[in-house]
Amino acid sequence: MKLTILKDYLTESIQHVSKAISSKTTIPILTGIKIDAATSGVTLTASDTDISIQSFTPNENEEIAIIELHQPGSVVLPAKFFMEIIRKLPSQKIEIEVRDHFQTIIRSGSSEIQIMGLDPEEYPLLPQLEESKMIQIPSDLLKTMIKQTSFAVSTNETTPILTGVLWHVQDGKLKFIACDRHRLASREISLDLDVAQTFHNIVISGRTLNELSKILPDQNALIDILVSDNQVLFKINSILFYSRILDGTYPDTSKLIPQSFQTELIVNTKELADAIDRAYLLSREDKTNIVKLIMLEDETIEISSSSSELGKVTEQLSLQSFKGERLRISFNSKYMLDALKVMDSDYIQIGFTGAMQPIIIKPEDQANILQLILPYRTTN
Amino acid sequence: MKLTILKDYLTESIQHVSKAISSKTTIPILTGIKIDAATSGVTLTASDTDISIQSFTPNENEEIAIIELHQPGSVVLPAKFFMEIIRKLPSQKIEIEVRDHFQTIIRSGSSEIQIMGLDPEEYPLLPQLEESKMIQIPSDLLKTMIKQTSFAVSTNETTPILTGVLWHVQDGKLKFIACDRHRLASREISLDLDVAQTFHNIVISGRTLNELSKILPDQNALIDILVSDNQVLFKINSILFYSRILDGTYPDTSKLIPQSFQTELIVNTKELADAIDRAYLLSREDKTNIVKLIMLEDETIEISSSSSELGKVTEQLSLQSFKGERLRISFNSKYMLDALKVMDSDYIQIGFTGAMQPIIIKPEDQANILQLILPYRTTN
């Protein structure tokens, strides 16, 4: 293999695939980035077995010559050092040459770097997606759906399925659901009906979706998503992002969600978030995160928290509307803040069915986002 | 104590004193910030015994009323929570009231915070500077002097005096010197002769100077520095910054510095730093940081490093001038980068007196900065 490539393009391509490099891998070859130089361009590949990312750089782009290929070939180079050294090379023009035993020479300006490369034949093959179904979601919408749900996945590896986000298809809708044992976040969109009929539920790791989100562009360009039995592939411009589908059956969460409420209130999202944030600061000091909500007379609520060591925070907040019975309820303020942070509506509706029943948070004006938080049992 | 104060002014004052709050303190009252409300204004104090900072906010400033005092008094409030909650209060107007047993009520908008305060009588007194000498240094120059030296202090607490920067006075000059057992950094300025005659050498902790640097404004306004036997006080606008002077005698480092060189070269600072940075990337992987410098024919040097695991980096660099014998020398590339980073000259002069003798780095055009690095003994 021998070629020259422009630094900025190589750096960008390395950045894309580096999201799949794990510092914890136990497979030596996966600490490397695979480089394939072919007549059409250069492909980089990185993988941590859960995620595999491939990024293609064409020989030329809008009349700029990016790559000059002298001899096609492949090599695997140590990812961390390769990334750092390429970024710091003195000249835009970078020459990469692979010699015997995958000894690789990189030249730029008056710098010469020799790297011990690894045999690309030892690099695992990328997943083959056979009989895959395809759906399409606009990039910015997919990004938003991930943001609104992935924070709620479980971090406890003893129930692996709950570390993922469920992609649930029903009645021509696609719903993302994430839940640990204390909260649930969901976001729904309409899907093309033909696709919805053939597409089945899948579960994708929350961590993987967060890495995907970093690569997704902030545009409404459609992302092709190919789903097979155990793999999903996202096509993002010249990047292929493969992810494993989590094994197992996702629990049925629909029964958790109350269908009617004993109490419903509508409140300004930012005012509530700010008030809870201040109460959270104190509750965090006691490591409990417990914050109490009390419904007072006159369409007002009181948010409070107290710490035996430090003191007490009390906040009064006017509601936009109030319906039903007055309640006192305690909850994890960190979970509530996470839920409020992803609400893109100025006012939210909160539904209660009792002091020990799930709290449901929705945007005031739409039904496509739903957040659920289990309350705390407290003594007073 | 009872007063109202504008949030932005209180936040700024808290930010200044917070630099003296240590999370490691074993003295409970020092986890707090002391507030003194007097008729002239409000003073905040924080201390970790090494550093004490006091920040004064006047009642009014350029026709803006900042503080409204209802009852003078004092209290000590837990620093971390106080800092965070004040920043997040909903309204500019903040009311602070201290009741019985130092129970403190903070009100802002519809938020009410009760904090258990501590008795200000238990707060340690600030150092008294008796018979102090005063020197003056422009703020930006003091900041630069700290930047150019403090990185070289020892981090090894077994020789406490080397964790400080020596302020050395001689022949009407003030010289900052920092050194661990492998390198030395110094920076010299002229001082008013009258002062220089009465001012004695002092040693101030490098960590303290770095905290001071964060408060120093980027202006050439003169900073008053009062020095007594065991304390130094920096007056920065409305802030008083006290520091302990380190006990002990700083070693005489003058003998370390060669007076004549066997080899002298002049090289572009940035080109050298970039080349060493690339070699450092590889040497770091082997955790040695060893980089080799070889003087070739034709006024060229070669910078290189190698790692048995990864490979080799080789850089060729043209010199602006070369004088003396050709050498091969190895050094800690991290130390060299630290030294080059604080050189404010486009070209530097490097002097050698042999492969095992100190390397001396100076700006090409001035003599007020000097950096010394001890070379490594290597086998080839």
Short mmCIF file of C-alpha atoms in Angstrom, two decimals, chain A residues 279-290 333, chain B residues 80 84:
data_model
loop_
_atom_site.label_atom_id
_atom_site.label_comp_id
_atom_site.label_asym_id
_atom_site.label_seq_id
_atom_site.Cartn_x
_atom_site.Cartn_y
_atom_site.Cartn_z
CA ALA A 279 -33.88 21.93 45.71
CA TYR A 280 -31.70 19.28 44.03
CA LEU A 281 -28.52 21.15 45.03
CA LEU A 282 -29.40 20.63 48.67
CA SER A 283 -30.80 17.09 48.33
CA ARG A 284 -27.61 16.08 46.53
CA GLU A 285 -25.54 17.03 49.57
CA ASP A 286 -27.42 14.36 51.54
CA LYS A 287 -26.90 11.96 48.58
CA THR A 288 -30.64 11.14 48.52
CA ASN A 289 -31.79 13.58 45.78
CA ILE A 290 -35.22 13.51 47.48
CA SER A 333 -34.99 15.30 41.73
CA LYS B 80 -19.87 24.71 48.20
CA GLU B 84 -24.00 26.92 43.91
#
